[in-house]
PDB file of C-alpha atoms in Angstrom:
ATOM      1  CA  UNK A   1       7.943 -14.365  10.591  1.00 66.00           C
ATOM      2  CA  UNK A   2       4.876 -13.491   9.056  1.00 73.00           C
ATOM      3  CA  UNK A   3       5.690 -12.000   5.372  1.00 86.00           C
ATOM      4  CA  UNK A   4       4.701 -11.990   1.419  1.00 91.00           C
ATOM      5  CA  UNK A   5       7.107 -13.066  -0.828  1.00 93.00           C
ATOM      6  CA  UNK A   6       6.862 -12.089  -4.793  1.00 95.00           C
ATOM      7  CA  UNK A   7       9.702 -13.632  -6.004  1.00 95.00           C
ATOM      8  CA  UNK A   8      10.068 -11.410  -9.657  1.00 95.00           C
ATOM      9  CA  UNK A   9      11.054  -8.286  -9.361  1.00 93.00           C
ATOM     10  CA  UNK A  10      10.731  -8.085 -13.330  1.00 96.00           C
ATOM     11  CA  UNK A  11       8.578  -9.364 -15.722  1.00 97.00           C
ATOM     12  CA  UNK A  12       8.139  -8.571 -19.466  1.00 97.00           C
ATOM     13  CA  UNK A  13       5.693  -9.800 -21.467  1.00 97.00           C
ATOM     14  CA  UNK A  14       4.577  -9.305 -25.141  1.00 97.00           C
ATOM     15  CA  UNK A  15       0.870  -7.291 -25.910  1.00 97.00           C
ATOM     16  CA  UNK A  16      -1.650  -9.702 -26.234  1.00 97.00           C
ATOM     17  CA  UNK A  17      -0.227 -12.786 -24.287  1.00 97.00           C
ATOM     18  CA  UNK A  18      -1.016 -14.138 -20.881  1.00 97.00           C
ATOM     19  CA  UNK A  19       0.472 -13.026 -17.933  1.00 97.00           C
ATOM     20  CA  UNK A  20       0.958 -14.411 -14.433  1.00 97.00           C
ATOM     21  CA  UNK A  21       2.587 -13.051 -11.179  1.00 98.00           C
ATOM     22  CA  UNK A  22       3.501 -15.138  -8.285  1.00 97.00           C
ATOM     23  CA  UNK A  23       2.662 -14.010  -4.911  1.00 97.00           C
ATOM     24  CA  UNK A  24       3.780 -16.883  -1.464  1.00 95.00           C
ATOM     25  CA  UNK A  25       2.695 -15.548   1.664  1.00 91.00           C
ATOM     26  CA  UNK A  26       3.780 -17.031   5.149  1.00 87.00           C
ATOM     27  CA  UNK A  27       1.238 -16.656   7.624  1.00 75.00           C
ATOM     28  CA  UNK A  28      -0.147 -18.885  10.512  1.00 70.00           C
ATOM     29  CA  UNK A  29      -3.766 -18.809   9.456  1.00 73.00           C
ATOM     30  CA  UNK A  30      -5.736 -17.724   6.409  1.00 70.00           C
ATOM     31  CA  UNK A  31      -4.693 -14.489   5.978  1.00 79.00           C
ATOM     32  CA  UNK A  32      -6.886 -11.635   3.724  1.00 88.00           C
ATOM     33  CA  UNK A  33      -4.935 -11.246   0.430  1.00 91.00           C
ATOM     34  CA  UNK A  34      -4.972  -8.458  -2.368  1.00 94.00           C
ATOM     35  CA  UNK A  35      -3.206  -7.337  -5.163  1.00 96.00           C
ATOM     36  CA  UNK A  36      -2.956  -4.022  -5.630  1.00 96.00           C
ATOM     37  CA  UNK A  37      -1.805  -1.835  -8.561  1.00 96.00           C
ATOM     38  CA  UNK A  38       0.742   1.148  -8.725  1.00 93.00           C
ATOM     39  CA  UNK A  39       1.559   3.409 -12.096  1.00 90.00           C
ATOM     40  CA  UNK A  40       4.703   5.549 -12.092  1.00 84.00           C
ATOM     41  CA  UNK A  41       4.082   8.618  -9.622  1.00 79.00           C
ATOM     42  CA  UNK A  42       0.822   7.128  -8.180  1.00 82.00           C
ATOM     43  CA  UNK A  43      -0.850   6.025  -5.757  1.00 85.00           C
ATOM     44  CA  UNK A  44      -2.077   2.353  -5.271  1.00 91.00           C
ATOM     45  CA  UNK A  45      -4.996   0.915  -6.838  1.00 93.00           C
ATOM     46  CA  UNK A  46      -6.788  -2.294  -5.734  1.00 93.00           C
ATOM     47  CA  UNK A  47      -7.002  -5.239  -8.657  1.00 96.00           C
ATOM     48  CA  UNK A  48      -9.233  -7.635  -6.099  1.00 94.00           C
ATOM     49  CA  UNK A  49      -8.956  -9.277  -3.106  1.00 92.00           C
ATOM     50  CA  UNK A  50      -9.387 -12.490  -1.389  1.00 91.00           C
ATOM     51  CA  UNK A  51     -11.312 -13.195   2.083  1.00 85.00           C
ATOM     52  CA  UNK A  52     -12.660 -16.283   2.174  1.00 81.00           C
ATOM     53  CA  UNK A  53     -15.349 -18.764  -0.104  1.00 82.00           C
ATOM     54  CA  UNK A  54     -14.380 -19.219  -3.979  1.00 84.00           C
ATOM     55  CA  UNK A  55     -10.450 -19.702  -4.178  1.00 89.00           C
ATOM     56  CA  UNK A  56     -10.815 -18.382  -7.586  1.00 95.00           C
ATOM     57  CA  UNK A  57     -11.226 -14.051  -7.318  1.00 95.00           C
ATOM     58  CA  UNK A  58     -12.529 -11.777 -10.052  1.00 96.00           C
ATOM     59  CA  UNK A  59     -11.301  -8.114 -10.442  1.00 96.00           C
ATOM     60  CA  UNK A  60     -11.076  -4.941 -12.060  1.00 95.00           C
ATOM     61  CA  UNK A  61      -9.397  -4.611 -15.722  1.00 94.00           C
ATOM     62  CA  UNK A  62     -10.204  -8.180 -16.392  1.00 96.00           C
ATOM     63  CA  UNK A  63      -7.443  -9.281 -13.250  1.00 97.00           C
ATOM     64  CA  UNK A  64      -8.154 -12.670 -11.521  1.00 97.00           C
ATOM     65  CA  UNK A  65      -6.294 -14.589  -8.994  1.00 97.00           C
ATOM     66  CA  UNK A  66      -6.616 -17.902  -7.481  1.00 95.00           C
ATOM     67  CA  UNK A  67      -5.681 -18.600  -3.771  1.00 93.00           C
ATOM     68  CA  UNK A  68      -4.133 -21.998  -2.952  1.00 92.00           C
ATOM     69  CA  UNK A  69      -3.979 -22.935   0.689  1.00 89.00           C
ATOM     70  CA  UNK A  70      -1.471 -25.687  -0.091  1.00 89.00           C
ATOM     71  CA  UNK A  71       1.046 -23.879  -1.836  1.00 91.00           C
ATOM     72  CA  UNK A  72       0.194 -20.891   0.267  1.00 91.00           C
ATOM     73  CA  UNK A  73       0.217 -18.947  -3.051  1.00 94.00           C
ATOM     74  CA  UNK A  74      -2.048 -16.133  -4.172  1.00 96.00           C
ATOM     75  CA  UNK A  75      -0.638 -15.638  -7.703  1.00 97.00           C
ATOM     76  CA  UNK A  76      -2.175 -13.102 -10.222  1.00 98.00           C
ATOM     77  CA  UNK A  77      -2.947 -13.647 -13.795  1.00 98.00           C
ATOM     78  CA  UNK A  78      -4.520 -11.797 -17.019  1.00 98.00           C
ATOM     79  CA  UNK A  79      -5.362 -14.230 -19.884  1.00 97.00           C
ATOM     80  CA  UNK A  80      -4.144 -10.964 -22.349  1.00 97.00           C
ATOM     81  CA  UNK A  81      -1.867  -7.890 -21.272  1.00 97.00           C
ATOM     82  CA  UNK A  82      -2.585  -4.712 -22.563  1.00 96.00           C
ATOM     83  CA  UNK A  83       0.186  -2.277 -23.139  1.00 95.00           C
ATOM     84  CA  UNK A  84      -1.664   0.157 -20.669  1.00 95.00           C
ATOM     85  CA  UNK A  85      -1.162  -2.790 -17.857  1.00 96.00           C
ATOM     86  CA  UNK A  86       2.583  -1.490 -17.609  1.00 96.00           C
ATOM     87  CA  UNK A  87       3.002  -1.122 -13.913  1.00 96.00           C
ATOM     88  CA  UNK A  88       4.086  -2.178 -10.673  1.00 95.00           C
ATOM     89  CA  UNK A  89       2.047  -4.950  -9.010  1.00 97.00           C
ATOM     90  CA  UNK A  90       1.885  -5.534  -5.251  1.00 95.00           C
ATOM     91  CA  UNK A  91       0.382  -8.765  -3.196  1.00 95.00           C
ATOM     92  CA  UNK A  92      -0.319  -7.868   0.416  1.00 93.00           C
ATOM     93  CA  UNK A  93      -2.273  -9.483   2.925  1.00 88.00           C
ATOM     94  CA  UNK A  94      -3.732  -8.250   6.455  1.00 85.00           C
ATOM     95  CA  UNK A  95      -3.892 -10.799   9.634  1.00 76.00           C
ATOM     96  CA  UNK A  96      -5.673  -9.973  12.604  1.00 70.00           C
ATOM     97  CA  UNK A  97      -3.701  -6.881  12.739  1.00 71.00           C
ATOM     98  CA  UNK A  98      -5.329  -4.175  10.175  1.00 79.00           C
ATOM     99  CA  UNK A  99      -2.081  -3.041   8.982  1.00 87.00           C
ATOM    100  CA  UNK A 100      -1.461  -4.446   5.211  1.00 90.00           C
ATOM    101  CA  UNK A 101       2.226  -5.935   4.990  1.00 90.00           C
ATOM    102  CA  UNK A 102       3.427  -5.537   1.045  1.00 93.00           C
ATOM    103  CA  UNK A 103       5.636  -7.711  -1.091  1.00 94.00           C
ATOM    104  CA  UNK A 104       8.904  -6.161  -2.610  1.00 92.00           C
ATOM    105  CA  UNK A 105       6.370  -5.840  -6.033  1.00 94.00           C
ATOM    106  CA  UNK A 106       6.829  -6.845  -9.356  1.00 96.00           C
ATOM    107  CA  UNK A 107       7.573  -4.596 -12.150  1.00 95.00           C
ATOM    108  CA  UNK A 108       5.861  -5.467 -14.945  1.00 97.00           C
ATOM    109  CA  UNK A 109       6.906  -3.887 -18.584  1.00 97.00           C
ATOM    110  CA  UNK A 110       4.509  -5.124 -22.339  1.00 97.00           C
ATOM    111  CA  UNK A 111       6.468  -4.553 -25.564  1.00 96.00           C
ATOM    112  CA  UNK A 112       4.720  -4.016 -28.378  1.00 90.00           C
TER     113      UNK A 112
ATOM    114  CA  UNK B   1     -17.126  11.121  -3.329  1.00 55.00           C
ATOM    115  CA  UNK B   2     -13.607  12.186  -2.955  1.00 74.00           C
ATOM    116  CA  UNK B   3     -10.757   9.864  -2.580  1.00 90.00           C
ATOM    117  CA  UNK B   4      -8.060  10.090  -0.372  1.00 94.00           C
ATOM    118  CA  UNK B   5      -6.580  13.190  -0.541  1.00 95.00           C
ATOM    119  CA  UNK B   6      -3.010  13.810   0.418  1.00 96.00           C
ATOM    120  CA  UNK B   7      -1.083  16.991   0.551  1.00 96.00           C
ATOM    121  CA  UNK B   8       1.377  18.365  -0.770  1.00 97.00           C
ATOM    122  CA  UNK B   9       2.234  15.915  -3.036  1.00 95.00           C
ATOM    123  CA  UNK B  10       5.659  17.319  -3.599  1.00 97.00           C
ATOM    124  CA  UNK B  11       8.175  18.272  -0.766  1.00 98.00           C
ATOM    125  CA  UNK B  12      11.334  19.672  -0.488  1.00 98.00           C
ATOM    126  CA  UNK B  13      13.472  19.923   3.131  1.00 98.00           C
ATOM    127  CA  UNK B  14      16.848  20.217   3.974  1.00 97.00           C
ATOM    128  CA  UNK B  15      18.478  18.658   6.235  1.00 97.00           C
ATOM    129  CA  UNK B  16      17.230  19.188   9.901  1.00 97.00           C
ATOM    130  CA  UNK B  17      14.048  20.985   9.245  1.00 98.00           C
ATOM    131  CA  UNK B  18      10.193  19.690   9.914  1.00 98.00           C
ATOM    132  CA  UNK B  19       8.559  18.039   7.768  1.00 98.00           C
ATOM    133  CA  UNK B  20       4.647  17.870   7.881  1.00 98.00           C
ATOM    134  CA  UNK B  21       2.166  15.713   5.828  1.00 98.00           C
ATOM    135  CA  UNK B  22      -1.243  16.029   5.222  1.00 98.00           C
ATOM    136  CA  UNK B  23      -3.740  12.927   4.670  1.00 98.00           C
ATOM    137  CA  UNK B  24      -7.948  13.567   4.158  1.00 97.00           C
ATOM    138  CA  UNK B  25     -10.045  10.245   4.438  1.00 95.00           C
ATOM    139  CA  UNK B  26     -12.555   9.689   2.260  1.00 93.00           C
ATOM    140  CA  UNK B  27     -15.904  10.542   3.363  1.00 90.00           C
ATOM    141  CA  UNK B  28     -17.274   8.554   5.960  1.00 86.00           C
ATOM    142  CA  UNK B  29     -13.823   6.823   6.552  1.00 89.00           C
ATOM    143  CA  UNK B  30     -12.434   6.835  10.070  1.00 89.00           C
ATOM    144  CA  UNK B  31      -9.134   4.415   9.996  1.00 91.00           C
ATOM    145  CA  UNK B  32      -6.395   6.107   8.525  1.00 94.00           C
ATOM    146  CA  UNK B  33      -3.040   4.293   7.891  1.00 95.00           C
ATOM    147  CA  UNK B  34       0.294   5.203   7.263  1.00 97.00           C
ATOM    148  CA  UNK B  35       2.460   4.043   4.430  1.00 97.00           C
ATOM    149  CA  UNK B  36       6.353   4.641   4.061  1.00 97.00           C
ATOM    150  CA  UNK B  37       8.230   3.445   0.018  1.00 93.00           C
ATOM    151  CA  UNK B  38      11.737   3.947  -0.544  1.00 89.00           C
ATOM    152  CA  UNK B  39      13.000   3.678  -3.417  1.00 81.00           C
ATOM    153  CA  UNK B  40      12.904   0.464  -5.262  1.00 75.00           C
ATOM    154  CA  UNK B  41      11.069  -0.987  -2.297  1.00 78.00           C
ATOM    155  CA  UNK B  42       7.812  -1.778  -1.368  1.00 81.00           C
ATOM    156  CA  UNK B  43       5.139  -0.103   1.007  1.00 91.00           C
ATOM    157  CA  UNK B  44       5.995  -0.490   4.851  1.00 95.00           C
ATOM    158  CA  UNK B  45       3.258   0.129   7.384  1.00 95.00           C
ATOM    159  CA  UNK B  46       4.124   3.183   9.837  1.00 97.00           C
ATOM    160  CA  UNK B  47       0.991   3.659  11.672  1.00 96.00           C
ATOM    161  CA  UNK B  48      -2.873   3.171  12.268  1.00 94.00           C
ATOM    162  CA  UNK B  49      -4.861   5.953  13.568  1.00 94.00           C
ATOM    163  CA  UNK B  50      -8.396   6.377  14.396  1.00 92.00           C
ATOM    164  CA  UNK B  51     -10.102   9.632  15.607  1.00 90.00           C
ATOM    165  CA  UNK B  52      -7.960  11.186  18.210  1.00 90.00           C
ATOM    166  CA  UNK B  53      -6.433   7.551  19.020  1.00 93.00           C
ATOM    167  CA  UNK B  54      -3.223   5.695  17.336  1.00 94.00           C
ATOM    168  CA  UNK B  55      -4.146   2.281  17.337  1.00 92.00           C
ATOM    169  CA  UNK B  56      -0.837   0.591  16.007  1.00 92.00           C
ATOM    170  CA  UNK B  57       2.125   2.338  15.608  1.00 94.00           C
ATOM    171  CA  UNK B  58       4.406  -0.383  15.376  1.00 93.00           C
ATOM    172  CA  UNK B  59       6.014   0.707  12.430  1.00 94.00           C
ATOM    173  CA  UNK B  60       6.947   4.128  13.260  1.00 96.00           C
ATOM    174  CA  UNK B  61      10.840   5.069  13.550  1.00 94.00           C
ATOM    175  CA  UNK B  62      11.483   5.864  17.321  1.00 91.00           C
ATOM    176  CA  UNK B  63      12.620   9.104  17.019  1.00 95.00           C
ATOM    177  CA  UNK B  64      11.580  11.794  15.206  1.00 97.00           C
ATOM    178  CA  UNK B  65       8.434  10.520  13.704  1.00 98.00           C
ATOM    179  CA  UNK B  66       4.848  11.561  15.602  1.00 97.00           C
ATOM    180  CA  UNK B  67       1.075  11.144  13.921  1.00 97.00           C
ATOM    181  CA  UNK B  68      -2.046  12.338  14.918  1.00 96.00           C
ATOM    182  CA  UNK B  69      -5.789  12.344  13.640  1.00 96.00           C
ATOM    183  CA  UNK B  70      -7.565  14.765  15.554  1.00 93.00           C
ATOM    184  CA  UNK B  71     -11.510  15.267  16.109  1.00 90.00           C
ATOM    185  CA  UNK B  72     -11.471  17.440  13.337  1.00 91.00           C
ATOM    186  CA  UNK B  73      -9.227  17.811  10.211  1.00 93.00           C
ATOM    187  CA  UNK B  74      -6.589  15.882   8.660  1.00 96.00           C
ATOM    188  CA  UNK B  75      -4.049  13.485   9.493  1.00 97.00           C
ATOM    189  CA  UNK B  76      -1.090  14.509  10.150  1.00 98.00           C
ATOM    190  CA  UNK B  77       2.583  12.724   9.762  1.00 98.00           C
ATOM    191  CA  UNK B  78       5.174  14.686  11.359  1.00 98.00           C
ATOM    192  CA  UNK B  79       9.021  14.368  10.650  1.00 98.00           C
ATOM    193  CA  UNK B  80      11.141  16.587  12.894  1.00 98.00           C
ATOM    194  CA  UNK B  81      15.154  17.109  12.026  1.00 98.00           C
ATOM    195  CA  UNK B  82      14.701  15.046   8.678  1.00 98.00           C
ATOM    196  CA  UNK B  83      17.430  13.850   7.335  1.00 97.00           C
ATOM    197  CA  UNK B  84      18.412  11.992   3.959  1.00 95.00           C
ATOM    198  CA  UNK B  85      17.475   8.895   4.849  1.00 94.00           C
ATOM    199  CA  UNK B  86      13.657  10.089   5.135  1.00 96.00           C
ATOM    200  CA  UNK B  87      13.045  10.935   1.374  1.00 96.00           C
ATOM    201  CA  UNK B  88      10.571   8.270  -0.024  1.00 96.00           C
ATOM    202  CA  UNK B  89       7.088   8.353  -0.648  1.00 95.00           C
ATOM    203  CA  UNK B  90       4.395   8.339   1.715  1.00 97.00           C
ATOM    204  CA  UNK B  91       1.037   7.154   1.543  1.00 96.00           C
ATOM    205  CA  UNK B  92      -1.905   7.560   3.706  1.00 96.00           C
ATOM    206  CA  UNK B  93      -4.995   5.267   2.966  1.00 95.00           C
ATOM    207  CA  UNK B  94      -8.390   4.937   4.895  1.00 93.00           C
ATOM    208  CA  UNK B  95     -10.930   2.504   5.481  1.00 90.00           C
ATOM    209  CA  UNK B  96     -14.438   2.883   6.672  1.00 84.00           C
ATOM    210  CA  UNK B  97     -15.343   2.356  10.344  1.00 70.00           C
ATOM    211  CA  UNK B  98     -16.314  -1.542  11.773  1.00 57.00           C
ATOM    212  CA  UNK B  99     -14.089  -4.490  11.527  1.00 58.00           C
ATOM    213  CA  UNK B 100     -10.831  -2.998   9.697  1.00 57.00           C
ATOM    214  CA  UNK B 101      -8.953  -5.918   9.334  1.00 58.00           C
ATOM    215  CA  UNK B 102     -11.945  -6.913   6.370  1.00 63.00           C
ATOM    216  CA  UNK B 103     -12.023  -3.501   5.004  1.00 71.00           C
ATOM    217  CA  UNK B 104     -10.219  -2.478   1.798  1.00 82.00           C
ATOM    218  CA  UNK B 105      -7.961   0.479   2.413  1.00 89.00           C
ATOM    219  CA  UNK B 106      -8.032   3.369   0.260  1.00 90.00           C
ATOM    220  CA  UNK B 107      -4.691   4.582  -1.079  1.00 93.00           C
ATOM    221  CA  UNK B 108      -4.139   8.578  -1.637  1.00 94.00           C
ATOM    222  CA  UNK B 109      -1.562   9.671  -4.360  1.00 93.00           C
ATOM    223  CA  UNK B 110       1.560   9.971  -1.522  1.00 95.00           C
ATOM    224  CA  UNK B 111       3.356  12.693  -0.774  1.00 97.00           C
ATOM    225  CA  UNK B 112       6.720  12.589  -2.560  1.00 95.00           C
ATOM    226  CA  UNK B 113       9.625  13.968   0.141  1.00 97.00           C
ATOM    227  CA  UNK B 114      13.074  14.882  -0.622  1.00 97.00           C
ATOM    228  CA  UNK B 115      15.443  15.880   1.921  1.00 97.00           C
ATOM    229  CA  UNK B 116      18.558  17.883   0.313  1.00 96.00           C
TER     230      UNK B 116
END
């Protein structure tokens, strides 16, 4: 079955150190990928996204993520975490349906 | 430009009585989408709508559950008879018309429901 698979459901890190979240879809072709952003009580916000061409993706709030077709992996990463980064992160990818299917997310707390 | 808009944002039912949820696309926008959290868990797709037409509603409970997106005005996400088991958030997002499988979708702030 087709799915997205973040496998933690926690992560802490320290202000000011590198961060990475892990995002494994299973799909049957290239799927389109994104990571999208949710703080408490909101709505979702998209980070970047992934289509096709440079395996390495810029985005917003200084957010990159490189795809890797052989690990089918899409992970997530931040070279330095700001305490305002405190949030829940989601990977999600469409197929040839248009419907996005979500991972479980990862919630991600920075102590100061 | 406005976002998507979503209304109310709070809602509070008891059991068997009607619950009905507002989503505005953005401007220009003509996919809207359908997105059910419970708690702890992440976004599940309920159902893809165009102008007068649902185009997937695969993920849409059986019973109870109906959407529409008439010619005019808002999408609408109807829950008849809720019960406790239908208190989560949900999220409408829209995309702009053409291919919408490449589009980014457009998240509104969800409409928080809680069935007493």
């Amino acid at each position: 079955a087709q799915s997205v698979t973040q496998p933690d459901i926690h992560i802490t890190v320290s202000e000011g150190a590198s961060l990475e979240l892990r995002c494994n879809y299973s799909y049957g072709a290239t799927p389109y990928l994104f990571w999208y952003v949710q703080s408490p009580g909101q709505g979702l916000q998209l980070l970047l996204k992934y289509f096709s061409g440079d395996t390495l993706v810029q985005g917003i709030k200084g957010f990159e993520a490189e795809f890797k077709r052989s690990q089918s992996s899409f992970n997530l990463r931040k070279p330095s975490v700001h305490w305002s980064d405190a949030a829940e992160y989601f990977c999600a990818y469409t197929g040839t349906a248009s419907k996005l299917t979500f991972g479980t997310g990862t919630r991600l707390q920075v102590t100061l | 430009n406005a976002g998507v808009m979503q209304n109310p944002r709070h809602l509070v039912r008891r059991r068997g009585q009607e619950a009905r949820l507002r989503c505005s696309p953005m401007k220009g926008h003509s996919h809207v989408y359908w997105y059910r959290q419970l708690p702890e868990e992440g976004l599940k797709f309920m159902v893809y709508l165009q102008k007068e037409n649902i185009i997937d509603e695969s993920g849409m409970p059986k019973e109870r559950f109906s959407a529409e997106f008439p010619k005019e005005g808002p999408s609408i996400l109807r829950i008849q008879q809720v019960v406790r088991g239908d208190s989560a958030a949900y999220f409408c997002a829209s995309s702009p018309s053409g291919q919408a499988s490449y589009n980014e979708q457009f998240f509104g702030p969800g409409t928080r429901l809680t069935v007493l």
